[in-house]
mmCIF file of C-alpha atoms and ligand atoms in Angstrom:
data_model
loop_
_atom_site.group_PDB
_atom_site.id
_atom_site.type_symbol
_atom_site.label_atom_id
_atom_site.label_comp_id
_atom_site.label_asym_id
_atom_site.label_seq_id
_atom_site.Cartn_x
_atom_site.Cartn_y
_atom_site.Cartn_z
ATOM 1 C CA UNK A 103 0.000 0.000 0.000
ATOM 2 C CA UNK A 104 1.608 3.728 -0.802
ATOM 3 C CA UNK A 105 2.147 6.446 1.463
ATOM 4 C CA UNK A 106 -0.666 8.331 -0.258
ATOM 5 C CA UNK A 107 -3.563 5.804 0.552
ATOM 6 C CA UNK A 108 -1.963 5.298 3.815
ATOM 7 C CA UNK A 109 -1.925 9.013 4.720
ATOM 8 C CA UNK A 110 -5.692 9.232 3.112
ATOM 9 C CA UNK A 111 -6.282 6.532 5.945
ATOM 10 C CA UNK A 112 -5.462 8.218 8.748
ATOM 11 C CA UNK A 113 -7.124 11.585 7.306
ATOM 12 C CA UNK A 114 -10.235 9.870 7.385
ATOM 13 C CA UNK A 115 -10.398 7.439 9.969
ATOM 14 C CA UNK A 116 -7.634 9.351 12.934
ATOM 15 C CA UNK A 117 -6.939 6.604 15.529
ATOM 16 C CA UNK A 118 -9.200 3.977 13.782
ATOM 17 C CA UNK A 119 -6.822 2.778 11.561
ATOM 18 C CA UNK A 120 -3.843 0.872 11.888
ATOM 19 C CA UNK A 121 -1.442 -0.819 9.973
ATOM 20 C CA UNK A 122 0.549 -3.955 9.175
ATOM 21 C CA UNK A 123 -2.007 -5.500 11.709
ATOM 22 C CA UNK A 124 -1.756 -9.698 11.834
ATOM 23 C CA UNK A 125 -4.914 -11.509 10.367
ATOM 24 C CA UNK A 126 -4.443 -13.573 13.153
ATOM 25 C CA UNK A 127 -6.462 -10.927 15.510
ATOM 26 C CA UNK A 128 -9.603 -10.609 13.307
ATOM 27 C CA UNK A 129 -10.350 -13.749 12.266
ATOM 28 C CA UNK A 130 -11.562 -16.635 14.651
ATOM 29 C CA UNK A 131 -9.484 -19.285 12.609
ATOM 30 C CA UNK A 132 -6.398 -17.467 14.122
ATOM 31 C CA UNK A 133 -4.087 -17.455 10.971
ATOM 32 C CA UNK A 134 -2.757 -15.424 7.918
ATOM 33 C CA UNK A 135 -0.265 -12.649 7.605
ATOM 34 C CA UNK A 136 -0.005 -9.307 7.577
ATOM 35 C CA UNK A 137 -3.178 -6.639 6.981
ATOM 36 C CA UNK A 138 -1.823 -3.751 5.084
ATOM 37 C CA UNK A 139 -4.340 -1.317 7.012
ATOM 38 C CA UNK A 140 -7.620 -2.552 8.944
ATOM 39 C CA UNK A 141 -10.049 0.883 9.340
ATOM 40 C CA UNK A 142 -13.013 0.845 11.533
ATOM 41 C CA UNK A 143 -15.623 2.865 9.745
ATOM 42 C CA UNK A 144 -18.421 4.225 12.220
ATOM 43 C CA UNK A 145 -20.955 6.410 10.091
ATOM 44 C CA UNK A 146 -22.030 5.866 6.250
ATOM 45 C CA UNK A 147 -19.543 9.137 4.997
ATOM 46 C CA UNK A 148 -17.148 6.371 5.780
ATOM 47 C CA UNK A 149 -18.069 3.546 3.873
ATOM 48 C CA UNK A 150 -18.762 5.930 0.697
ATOM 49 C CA UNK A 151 -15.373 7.219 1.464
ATOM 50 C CA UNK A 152 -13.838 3.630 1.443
ATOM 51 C CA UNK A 153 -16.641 3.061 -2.024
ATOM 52 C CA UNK A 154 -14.618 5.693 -3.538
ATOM 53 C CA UNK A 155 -10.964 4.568 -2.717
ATOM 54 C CA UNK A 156 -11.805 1.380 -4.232
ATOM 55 C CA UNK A 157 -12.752 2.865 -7.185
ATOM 56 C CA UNK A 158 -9.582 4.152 -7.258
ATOM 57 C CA UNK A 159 -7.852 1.118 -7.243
ATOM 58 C CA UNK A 160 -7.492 0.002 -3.579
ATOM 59 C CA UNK A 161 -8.735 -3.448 -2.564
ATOM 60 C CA UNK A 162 -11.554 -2.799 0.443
ATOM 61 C CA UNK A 163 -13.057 -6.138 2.701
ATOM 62 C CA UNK A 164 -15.597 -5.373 4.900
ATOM 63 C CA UNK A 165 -15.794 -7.886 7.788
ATOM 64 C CA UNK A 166 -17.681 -8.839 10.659
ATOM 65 C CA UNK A 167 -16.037 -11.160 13.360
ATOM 66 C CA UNK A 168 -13.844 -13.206 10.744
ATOM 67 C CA UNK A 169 -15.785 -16.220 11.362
ATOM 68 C CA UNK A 170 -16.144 -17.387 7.940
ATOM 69 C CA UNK A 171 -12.651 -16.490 6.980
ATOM 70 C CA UNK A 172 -9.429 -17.779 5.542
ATOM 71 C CA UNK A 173 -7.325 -15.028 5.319
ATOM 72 C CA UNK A 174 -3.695 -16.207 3.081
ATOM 73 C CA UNK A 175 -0.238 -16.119 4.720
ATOM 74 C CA UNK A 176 0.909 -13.593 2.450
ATOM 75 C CA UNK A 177 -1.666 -11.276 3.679
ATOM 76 C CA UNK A 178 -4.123 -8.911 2.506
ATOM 77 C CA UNK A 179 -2.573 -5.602 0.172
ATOM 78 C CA UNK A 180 -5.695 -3.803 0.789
ATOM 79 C CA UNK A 181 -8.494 -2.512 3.060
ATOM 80 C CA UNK A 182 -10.113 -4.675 6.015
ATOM 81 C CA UNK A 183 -13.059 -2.615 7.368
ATOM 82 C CA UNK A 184 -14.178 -3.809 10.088
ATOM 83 C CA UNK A 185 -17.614 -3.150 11.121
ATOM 84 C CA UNK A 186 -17.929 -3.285 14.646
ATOM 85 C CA UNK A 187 -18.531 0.392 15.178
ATOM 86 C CA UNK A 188 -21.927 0.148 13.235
ATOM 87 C CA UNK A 189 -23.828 -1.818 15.872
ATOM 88 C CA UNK A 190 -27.132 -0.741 17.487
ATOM 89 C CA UNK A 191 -30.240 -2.837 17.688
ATOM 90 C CA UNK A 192 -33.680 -1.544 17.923
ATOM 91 C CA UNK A 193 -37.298 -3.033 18.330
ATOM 92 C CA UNK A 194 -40.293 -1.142 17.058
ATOM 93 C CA UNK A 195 -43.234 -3.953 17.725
ATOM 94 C CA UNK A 196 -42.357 -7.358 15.903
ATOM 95 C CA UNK A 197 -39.192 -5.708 14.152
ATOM 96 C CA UNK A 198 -35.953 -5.550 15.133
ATOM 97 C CA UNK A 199 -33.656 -3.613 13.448
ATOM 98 C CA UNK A 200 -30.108 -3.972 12.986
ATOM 99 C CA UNK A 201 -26.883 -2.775 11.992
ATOM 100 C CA UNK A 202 -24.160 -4.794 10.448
ATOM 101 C CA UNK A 203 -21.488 -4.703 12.814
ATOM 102 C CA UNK A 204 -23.900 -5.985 15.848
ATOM 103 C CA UNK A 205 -23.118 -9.768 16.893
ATOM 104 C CA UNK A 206 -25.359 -12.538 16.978
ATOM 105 C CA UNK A 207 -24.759 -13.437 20.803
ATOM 106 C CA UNK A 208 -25.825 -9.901 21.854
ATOM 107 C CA UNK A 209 -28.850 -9.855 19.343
ATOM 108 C CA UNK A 210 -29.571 -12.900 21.317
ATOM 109 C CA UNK A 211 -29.548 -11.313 24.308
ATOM 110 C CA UNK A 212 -31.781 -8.767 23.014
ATOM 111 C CA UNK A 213 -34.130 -11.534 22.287
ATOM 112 C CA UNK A 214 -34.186 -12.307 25.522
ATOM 113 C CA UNK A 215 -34.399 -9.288 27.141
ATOM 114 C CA UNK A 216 -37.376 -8.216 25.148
ATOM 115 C CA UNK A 217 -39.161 -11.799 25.105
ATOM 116 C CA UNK A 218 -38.861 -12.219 21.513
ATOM 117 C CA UNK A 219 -38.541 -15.467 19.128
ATOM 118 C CA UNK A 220 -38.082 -16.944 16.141
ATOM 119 C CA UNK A 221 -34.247 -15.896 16.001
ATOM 120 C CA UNK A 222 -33.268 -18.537 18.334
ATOM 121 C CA UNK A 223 -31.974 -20.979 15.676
ATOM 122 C CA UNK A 224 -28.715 -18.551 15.079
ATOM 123 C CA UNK A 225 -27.714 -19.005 18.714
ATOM 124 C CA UNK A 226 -24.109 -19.834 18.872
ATOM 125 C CA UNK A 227 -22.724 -18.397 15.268
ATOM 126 C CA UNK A 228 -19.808 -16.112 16.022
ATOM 127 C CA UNK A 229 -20.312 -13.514 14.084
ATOM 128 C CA UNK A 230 -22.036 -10.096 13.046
ATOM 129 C CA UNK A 231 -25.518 -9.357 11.631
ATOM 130 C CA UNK A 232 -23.784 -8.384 8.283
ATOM 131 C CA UNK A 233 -21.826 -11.707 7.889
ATOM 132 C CA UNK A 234 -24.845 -13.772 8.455
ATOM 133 C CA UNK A 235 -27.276 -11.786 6.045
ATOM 134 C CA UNK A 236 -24.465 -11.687 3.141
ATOM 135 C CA UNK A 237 -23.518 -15.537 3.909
ATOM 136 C CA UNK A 238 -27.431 -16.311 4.590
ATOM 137 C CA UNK A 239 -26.190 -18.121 7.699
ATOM 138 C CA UNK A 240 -28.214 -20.354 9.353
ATOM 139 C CA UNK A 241 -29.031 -24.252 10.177
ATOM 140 C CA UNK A 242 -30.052 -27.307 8.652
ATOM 141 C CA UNK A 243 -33.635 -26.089 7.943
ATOM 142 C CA UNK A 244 -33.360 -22.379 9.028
ATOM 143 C CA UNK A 245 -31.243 -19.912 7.635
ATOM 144 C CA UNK A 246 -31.527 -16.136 8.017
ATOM 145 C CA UNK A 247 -33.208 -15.108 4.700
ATOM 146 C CA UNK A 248 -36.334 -16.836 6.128
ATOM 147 C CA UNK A 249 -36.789 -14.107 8.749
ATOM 148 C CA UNK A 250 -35.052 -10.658 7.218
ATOM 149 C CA UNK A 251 -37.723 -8.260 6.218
ATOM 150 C CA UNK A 252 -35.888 -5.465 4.630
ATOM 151 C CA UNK A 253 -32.326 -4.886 4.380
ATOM 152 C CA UNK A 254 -30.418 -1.574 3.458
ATOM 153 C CA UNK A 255 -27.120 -1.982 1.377
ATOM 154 C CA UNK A 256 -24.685 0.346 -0.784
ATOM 155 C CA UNK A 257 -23.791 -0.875 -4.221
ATOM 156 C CA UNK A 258 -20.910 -0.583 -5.931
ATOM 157 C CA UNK A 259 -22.444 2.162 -8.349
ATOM 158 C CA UNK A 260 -22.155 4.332 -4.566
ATOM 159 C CA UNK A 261 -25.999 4.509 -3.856
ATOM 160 C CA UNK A 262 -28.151 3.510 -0.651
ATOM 161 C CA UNK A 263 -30.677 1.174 -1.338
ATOM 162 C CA UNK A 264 -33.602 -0.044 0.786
ATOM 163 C CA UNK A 265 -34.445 -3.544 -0.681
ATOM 164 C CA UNK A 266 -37.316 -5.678 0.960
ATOM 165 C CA UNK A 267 -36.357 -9.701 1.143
ATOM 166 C CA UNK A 268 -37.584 -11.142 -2.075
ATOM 167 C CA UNK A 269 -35.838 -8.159 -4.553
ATOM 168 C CA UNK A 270 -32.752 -10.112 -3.419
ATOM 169 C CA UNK A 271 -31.439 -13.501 -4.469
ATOM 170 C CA UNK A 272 -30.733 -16.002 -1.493
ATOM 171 C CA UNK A 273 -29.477 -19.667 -1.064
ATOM 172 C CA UNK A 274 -28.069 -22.252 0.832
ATOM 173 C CA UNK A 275 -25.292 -20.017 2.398
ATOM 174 C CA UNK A 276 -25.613 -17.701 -0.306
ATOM 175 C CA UNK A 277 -26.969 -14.382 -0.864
ATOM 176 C CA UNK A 278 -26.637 -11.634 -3.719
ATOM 177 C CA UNK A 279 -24.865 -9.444 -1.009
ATOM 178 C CA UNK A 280 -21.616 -11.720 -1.321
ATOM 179 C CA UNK A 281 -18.412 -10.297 -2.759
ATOM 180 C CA UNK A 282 -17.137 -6.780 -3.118
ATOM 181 C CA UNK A 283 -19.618 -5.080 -4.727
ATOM 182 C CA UNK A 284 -22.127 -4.803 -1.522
ATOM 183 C CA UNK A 285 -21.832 -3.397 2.124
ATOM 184 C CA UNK A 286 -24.599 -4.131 4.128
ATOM 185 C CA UNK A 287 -25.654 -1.625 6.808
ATOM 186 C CA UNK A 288 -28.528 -2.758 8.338
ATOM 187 C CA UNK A 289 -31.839 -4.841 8.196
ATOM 188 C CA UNK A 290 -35.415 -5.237 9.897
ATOM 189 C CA UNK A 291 -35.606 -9.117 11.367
ATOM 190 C CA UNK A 292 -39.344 -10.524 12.021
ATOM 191 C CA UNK A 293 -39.596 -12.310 15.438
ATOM 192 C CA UNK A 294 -42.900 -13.142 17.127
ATOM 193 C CA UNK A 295 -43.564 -12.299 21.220
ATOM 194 C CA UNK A 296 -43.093 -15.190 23.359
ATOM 195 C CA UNK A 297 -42.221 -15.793 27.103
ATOM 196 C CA UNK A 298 -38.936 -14.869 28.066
ATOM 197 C CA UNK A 299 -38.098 -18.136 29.483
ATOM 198 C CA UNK A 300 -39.399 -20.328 26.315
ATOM 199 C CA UNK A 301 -36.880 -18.231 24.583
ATOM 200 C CA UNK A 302 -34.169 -18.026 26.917
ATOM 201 C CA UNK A 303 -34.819 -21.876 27.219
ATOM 202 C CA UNK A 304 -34.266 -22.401 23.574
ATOM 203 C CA UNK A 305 -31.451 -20.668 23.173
ATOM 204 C CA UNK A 306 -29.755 -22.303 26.124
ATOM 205 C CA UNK A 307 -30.574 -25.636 24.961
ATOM 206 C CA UNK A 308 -29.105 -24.651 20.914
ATOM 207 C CA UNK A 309 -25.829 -23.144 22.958
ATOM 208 C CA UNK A 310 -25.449 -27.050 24.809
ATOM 209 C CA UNK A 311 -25.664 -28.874 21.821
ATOM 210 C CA UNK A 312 -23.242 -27.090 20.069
ATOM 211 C CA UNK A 313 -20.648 -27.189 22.917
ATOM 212 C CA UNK A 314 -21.366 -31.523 22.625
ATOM 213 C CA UNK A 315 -20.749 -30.898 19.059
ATOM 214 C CA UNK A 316 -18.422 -28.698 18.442
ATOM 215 C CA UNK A 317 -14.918 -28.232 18.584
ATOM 216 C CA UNK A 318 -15.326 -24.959 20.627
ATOM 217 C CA UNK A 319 -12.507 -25.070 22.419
ATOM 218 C CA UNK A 320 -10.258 -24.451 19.508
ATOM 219 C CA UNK A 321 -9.657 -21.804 16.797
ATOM 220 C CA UNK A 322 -11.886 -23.343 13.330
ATOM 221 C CA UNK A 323 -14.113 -21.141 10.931
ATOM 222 C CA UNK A 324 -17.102 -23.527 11.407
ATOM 223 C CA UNK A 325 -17.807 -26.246 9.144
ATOM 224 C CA UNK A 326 -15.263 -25.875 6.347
ATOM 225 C CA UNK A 327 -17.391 -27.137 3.492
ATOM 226 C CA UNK A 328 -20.879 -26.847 2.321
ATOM 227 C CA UNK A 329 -23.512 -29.627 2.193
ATOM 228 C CA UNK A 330 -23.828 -31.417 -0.867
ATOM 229 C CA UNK A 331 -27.115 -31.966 -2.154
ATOM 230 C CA UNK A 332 -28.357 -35.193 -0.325
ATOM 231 C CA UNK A 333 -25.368 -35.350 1.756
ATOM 232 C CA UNK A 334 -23.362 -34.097 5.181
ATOM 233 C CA UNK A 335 -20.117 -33.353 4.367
ATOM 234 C CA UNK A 336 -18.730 -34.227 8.083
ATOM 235 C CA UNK A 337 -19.860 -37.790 7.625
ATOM 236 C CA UNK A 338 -18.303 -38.154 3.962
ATOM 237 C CA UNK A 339 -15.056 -36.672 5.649
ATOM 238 C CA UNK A 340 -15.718 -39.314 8.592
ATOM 239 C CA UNK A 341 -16.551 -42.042 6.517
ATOM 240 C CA UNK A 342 -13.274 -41.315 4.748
ATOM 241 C CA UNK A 343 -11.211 -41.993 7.688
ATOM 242 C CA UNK A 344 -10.142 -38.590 8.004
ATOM 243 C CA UNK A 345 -10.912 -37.764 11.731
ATOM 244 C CA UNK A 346 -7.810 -36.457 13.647
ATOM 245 C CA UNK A 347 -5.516 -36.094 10.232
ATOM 246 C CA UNK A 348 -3.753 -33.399 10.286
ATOM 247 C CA UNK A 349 -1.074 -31.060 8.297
ATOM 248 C CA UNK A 350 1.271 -29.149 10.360
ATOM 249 C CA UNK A 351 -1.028 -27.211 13.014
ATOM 250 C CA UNK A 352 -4.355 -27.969 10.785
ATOM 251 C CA UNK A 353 -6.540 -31.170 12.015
ATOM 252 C CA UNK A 354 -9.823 -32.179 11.693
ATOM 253 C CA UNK A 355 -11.869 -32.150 14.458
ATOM 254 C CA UNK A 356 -12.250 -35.532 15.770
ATOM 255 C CA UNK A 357 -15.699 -34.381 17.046
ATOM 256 C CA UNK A 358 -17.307 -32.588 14.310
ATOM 257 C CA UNK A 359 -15.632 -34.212 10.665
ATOM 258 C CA UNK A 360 -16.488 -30.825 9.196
ATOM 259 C CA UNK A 361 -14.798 -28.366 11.512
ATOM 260 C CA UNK A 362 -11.001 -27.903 10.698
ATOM 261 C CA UNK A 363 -9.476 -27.017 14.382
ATOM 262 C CA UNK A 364 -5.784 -24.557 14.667
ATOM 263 C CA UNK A 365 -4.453 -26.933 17.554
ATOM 264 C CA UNK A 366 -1.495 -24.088 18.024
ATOM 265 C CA UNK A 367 0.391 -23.154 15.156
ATOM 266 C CA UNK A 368 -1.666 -23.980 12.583
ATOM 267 C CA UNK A 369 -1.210 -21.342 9.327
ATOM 268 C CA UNK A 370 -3.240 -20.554 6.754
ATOM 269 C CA UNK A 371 -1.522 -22.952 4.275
ATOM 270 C CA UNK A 372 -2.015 -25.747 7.145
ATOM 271 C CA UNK A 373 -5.643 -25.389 6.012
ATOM 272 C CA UNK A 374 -5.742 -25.102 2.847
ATOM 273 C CA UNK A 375 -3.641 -28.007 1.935
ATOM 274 C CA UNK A 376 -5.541 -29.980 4.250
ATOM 275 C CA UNK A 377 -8.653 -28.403 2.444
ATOM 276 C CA UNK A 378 -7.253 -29.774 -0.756
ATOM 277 C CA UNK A 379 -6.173 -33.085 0.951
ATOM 278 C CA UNK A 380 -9.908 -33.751 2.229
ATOM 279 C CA UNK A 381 -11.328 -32.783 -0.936
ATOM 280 C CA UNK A 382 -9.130 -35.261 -2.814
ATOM 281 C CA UNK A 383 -9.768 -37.762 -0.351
ATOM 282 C CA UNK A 384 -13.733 -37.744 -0.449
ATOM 283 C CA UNK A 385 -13.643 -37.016 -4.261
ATOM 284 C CA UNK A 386 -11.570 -40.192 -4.981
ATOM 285 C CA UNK A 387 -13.966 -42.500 -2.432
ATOM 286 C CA UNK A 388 -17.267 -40.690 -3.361
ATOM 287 C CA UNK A 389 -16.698 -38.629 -6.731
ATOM 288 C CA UNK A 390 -18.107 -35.425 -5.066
ATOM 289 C CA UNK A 391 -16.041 -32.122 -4.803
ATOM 290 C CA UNK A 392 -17.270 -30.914 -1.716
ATOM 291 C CA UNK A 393 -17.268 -26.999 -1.706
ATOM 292 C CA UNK A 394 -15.905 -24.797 0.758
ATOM 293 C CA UNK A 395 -18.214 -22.348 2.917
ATOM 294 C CA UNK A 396 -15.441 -20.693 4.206
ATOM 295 C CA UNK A 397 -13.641 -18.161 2.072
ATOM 296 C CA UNK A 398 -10.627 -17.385 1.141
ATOM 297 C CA UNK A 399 -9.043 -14.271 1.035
ATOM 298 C CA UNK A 400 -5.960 -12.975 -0.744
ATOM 299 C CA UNK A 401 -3.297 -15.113 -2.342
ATOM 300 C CA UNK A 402 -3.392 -19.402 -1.958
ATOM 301 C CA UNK A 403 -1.609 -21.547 -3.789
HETATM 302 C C1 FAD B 187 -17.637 -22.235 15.871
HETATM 303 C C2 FAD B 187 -18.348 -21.731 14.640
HETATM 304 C C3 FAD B 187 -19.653 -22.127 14.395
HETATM 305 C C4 FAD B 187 -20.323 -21.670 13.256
HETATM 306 N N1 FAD B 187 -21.605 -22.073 13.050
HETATM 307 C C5 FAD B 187 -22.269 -21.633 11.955
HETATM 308 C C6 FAD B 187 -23.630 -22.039 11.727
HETATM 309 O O1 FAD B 187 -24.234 -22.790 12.484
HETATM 310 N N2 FAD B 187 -24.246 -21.566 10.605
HETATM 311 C C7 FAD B 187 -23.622 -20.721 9.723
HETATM 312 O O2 FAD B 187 -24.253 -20.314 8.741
HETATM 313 N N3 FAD B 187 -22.350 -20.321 9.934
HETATM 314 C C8 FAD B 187 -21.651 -20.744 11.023
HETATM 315 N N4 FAD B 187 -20.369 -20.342 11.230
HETATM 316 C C9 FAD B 187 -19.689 -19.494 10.224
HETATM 317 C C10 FAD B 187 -19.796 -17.975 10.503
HETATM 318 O O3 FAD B 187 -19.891 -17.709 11.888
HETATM 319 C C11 FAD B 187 -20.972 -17.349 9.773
HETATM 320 O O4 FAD B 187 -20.823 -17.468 8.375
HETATM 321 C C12 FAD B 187 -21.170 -15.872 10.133
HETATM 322 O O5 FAD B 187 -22.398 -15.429 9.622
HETATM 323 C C13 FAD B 187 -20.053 -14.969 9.608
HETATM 324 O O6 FAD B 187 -20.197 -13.706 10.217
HETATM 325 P P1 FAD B 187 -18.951 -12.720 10.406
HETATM 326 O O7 FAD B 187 -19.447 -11.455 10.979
HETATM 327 O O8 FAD B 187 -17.871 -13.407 11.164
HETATM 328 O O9 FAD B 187 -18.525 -12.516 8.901
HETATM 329 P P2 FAD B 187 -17.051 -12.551 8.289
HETATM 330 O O10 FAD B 187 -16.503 -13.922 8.401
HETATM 331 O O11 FAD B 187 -16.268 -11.442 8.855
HETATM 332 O O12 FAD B 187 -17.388 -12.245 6.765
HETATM 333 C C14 FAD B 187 -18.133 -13.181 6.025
HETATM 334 C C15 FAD B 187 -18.532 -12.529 4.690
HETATM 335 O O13 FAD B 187 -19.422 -11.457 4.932
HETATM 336 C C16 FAD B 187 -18.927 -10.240 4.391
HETATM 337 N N5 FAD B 187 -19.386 -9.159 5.237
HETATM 338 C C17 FAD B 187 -19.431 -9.108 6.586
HETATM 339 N N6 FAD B 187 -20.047 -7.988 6.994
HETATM 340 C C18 FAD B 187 -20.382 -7.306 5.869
HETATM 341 C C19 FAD B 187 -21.063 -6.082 5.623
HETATM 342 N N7 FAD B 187 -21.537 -5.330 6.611
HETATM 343 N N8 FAD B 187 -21.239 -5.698 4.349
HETATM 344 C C20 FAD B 187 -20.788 -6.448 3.321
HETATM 345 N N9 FAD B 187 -20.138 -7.618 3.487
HETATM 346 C C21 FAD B 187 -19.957 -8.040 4.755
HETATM 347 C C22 FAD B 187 -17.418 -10.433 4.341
HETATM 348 O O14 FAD B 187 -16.828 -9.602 3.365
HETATM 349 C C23 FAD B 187 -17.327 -11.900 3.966
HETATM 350 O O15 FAD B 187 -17.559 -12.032 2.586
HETATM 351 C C24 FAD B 187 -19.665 -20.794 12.353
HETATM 352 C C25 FAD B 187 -18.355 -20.379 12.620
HETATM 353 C C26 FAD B 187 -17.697 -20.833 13.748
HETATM 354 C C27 FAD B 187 -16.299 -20.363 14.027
#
């Protein structure tokens, strides 16, 4: 990055911007290189500012909590903007609204604070309102699309939009929103009224299973790959023998076949060659190519 973006930076964003900053700290897998400059935007000025520099030929990322992330060794030579700063929630009757940057555990809270349901099912994802509308995160039968009302977004031509659910394409971990062109600001979430308890029960019961299921205790992403049609990917990788193999500090999880855990040291390339290593594996045995839901960013080889 030049000394002219760099010093356009730290005219815009003061303290909240720093450089050569390890990948390691904003991503829950705990890996990668070096971040040429990670901002923290706070108001929309900001993210047209960051709109425009990208125009102008400097790579931007706008992330949540990492938690779907790969981020390369070699680092990113660009923009992370992370979104924390833009992260109120609001209720006005069945609605709640929501910035981007606000995480799913304290929109959880909110839930149960204000007796509300129907959001239970994305206990226990570590990440932001933004990352789960642009990744459509969710469960096996529930993902997020099936509750977002409206949802207001800046396109890469540099305009607001206000865009209710179905003027937007969704899938299975997928939504229009994905990729560069998109920052999402903030949405409107149905939920229905329901006891505090029933809710707070829910939610505590989602939370337990995942802790019996889930690697937790180490650095991952999540499950690494996506579903194939008519399949679990964790039991292909388990039925393929590959519980507990590891490459350097990369291993999958011997609870959860889908969850790659960092036991330590683990790098970036760790994962991806044992990415490459599973896919080979299952697509030799089974002749599927299972896809990755996490993604990558910057250079792998
Ligand atoms: C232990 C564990 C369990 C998990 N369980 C689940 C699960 O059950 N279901 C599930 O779906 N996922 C799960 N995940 C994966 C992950 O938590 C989700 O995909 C989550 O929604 C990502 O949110 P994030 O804020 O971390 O996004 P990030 O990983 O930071 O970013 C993900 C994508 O969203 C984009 N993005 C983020 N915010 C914005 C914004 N405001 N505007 C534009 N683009 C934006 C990024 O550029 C990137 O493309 C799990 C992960 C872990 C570590």
């Amino acid at each position: 990055m030049n000394d002219s973006v760099k010093k356009m930076l730290v005219d815009a964003f003061g303290k909240r911007v720093v450089f050569d900053a390890s990948a390691k700290d904003f991503t829950t897998f705990k890996t990668g290189g070096l971040l040429s400059a990670v901002v923290f935007p706070s108001k929309k000025e900001e993210i047209e500012f960051l709109f425009e520099l990208e125009k102008k030929g400097t790579d931007v990322k706008f992330i949540g909590c990492g938690s779907n992330l790969l981020i390369s060794d070699c680092g990113f030579d660009g923009v992370i903007a992370v979104t924390e700063k833009i992260s109120g929630i609001s209720l006005s009757e069945n609605f709640i609204s929501g910035y981007c940057g606000a995480k799913i555990s304290f929109l959880m809270g909110f839930c149960i604070k204000h007796s509300l349901g129907g959001l239970e099912f994305l206990s226990g994802i570590p990440g932001t309102l933004g990352g789960a509308l642009v990744n459509n995160a969710g469960i096996k039968e529930t993902s997020i699309s099936d509750i977002v009302y409206i949802i207001q977004y800046m396109d890469k031509s540099g305009h607001w939009t206000v865009a209710n659910k179905p003027e937007i394409s969704w899938d299975y971990r997928y939504s229009q929103l994905k990729g560069k062109a998109f920052f999402v600001l903030s949405c409107f979430l149905r939920a229905e009224k329901k006891s505090k308890e029933e809710v707070k029960k829910k939610i505590s019961a989602i939370l337990k299973q995942r802790k019996e299921k889930q690697p937790l205790e180490y650095p991952s992403a999540g499950s690494v790959f996506k579903n194939p049609p008519g399949f679990f990917a964790g039991k292909l990788i388990e039925e393929a023998g590959l519980k507990g193999f590891r490459i350097g500090g990369a291993m999958v999880s011997e609870k959860h076949a889908n969850f790659i855990i960092n036991t330590g040291n683990a790098s970036s390339s760790d994962v991806w060659n044992l990415i490459r290593y599973i896919q080979k594996k299952v697509n030799s045995r089974y002749n599927i190519l299972l896809k990755p839901e996490i993604e990558l960013i910057g250079r792998f080889t």
